[in-house]
Coordinates of C-alpha atoms in Angstrom, one line a residue:
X13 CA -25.5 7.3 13.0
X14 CA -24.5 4.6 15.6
X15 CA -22.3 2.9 12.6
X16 CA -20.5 6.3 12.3
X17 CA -20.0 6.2 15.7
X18 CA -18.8 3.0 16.2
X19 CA -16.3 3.3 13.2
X20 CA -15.2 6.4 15.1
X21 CA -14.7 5.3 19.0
X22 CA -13.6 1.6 17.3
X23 CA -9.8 1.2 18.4
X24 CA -7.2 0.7 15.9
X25 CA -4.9 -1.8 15.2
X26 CA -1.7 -1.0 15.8
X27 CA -0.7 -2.1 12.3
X28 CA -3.5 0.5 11.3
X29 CA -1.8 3.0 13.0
X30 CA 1.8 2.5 11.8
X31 CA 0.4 2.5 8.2
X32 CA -1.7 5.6 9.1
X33 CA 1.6 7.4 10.7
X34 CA 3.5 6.5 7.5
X35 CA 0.6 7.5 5.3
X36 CA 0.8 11.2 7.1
X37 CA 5.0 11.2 7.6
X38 CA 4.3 11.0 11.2
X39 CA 8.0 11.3 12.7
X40 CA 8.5 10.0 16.4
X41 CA 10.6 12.7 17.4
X42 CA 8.7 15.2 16.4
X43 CA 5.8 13.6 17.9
X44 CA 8.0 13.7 21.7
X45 CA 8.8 17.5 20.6
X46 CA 5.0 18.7 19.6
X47 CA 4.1 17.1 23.0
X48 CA 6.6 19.0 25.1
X49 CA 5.5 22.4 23.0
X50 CA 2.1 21.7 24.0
X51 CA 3.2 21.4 27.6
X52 CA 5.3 23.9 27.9
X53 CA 2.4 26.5 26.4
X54 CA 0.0 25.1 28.2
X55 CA 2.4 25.2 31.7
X56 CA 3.1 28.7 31.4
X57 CA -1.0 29.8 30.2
X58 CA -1.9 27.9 33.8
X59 CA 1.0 28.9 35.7
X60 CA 0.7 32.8 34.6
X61 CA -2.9 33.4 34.3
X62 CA -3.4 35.9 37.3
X63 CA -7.7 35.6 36.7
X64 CA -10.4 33.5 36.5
X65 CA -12.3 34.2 33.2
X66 CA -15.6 34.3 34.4
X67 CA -15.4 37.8 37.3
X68 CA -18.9 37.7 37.8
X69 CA -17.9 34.7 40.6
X70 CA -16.0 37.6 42.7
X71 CA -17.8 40.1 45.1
X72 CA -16.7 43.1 43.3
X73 CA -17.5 41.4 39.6
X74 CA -14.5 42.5 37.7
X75 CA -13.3 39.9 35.6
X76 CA -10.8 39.7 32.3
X77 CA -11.8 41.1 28.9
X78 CA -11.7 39.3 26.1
X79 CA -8.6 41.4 25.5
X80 CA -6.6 40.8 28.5
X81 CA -7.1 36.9 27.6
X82 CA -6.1 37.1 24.5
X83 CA -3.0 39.6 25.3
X84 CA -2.1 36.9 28.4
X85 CA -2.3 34.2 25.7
X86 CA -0.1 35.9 23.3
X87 CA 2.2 36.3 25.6
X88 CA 2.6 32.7 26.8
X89 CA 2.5 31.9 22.8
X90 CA 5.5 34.5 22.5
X91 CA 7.7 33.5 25.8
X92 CA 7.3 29.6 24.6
X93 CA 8.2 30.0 21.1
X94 CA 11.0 32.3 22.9
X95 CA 12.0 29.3 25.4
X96 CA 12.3 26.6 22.7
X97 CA 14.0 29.3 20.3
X98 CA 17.0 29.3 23.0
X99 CA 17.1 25.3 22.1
X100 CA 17.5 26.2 18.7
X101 CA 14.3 25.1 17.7
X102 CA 12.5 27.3 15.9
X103 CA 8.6 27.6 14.8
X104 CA 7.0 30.4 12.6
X105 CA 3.6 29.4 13.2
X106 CA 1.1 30.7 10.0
X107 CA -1.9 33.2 11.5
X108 CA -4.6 30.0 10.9
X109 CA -2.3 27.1 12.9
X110 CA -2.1 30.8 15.4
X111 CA -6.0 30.6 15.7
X112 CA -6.1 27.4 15.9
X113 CA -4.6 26.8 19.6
X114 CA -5.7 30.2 20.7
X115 CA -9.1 28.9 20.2
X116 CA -8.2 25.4 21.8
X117 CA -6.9 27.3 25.0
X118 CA -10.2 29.7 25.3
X119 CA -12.6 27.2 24.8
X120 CA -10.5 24.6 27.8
X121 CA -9.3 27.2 30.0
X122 CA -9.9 30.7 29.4
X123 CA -13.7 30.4 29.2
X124 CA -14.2 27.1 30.8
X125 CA -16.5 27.5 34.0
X126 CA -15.2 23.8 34.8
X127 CA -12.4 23.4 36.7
X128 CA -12.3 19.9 36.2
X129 CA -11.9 20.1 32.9
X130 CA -9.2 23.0 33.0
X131 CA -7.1 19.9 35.3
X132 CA -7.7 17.8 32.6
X133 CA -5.8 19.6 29.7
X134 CA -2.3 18.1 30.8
X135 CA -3.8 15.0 30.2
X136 CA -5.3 15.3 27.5
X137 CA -2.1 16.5 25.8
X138 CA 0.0 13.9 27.5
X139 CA -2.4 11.0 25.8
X140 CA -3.1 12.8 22.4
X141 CA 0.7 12.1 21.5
X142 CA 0.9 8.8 23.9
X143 CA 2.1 6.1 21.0
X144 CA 1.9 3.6 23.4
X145 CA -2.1 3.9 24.2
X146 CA -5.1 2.6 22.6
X147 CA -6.1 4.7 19.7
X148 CA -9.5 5.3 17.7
X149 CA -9.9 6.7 14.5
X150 CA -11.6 9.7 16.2
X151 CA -7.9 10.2 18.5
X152 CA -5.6 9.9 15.4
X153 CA -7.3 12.8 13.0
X154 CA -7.2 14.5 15.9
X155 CA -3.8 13.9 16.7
X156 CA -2.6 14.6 13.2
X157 CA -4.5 18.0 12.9
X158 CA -2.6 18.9 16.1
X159 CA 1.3 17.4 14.8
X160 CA 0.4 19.3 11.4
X161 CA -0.2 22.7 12.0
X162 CA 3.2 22.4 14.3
X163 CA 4.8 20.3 12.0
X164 CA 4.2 23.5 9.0
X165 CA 5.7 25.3 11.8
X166 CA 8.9 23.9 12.5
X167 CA 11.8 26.0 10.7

C-alpha cells in the first residue's frame, strides 16, 4: 500500500506530463477555457446560494431540502452554460458528465459543514488546471476526468 501511494503523490516529470497531455489530446486552450467554466459555475453557486445547507445551525432550524439545492444548482449550471453561450461557446453536457459536477459541488459546498473547505474550492480549481505547478500522477487523472467530461461537452 505505501508503494501505491508513493507512485501516486510521486511528482511528475514534466516530460511525463507533456507525453501524458499528448497521450489524452490535452489542448492548452481548452485547458484555460475548462478552468474559467469551472469558475465561473463555481462563482455564481457561491455568490447565489441564499442558505447554509445544514439549518439545524439557525434558531428556528429550517434549512434547504435536498430539492432547493439541487434546483439552486441547476440554476447556476443553466445561467453559466447561458453566460458562455453569449460568447458563442457552446456545451451540451450528457446527464452522467451532469452528475458528475453536481455531485462535486454537494459534496464541497452544499453539504460541507466546513467552511474552510467551501474557501478552498477556487483553489482547488485554479491549481487542478495550473500547467505551470508540480503535478502527481494522482493530480493529472484527476485533471483529465475533469477536462474530459467538458471536453465531450464542447459543441
Amino acid at each position: 500500500m505505501d508503494q501505491f501511494y508513493n507512485w501516486l503523490t510521486q511528482p511528475m516529470t514534466p516530460e511525463d506530463v507533456d507525453t501524458w497531455n499528448r497521450a489524452n489530446n490535452i489542448i492548452p486552450e481548452f485547458t484555460e477555457l475548462f478552468r474559467d467554466f469551472c469558475l465561473s459555475l463555481l462563482g455564481l453557486v457561491q455568490g447565489t446560494y441564499l442558505g447554509d445547507s445544514h439549518g439545524d445551525h439557525n434558531e428556528t432550524k429550517i434549512g434547504l431540502t435536498t430539492k432547493d439545492k439541487e434546483d439552486h444548482f441547476a440554476w447556476c449550471w443553466k445561467k453559466t452554460l447561458d453566460n458562455f453561450k453569449k460568447e458563442s461557446i457552446v456545451f451540451d453536457f450528457k446527464k452522467d458528465d451532469y452528475r458528475y459536477f453536481e455531485n462535486f459541488f454537494f459534496d464541497v459546498f452544499y453539504e460541507q459543514e466546513d467552511d474552510e473547505i467551501k474557501k478552498e474550492i477556487k483553489i482547488f480549481f485554479s491549481q487542478l488546471f495550473d500547467r505551470n505547478r508540480v503535478i502527481t500522477k494522482s493530480d493529472i487523472e484527476m485533471f483529465t476526468d475533469v477536462y474530459k467530461a467538458l471536453e465531450r461537452s464542447l459543441k
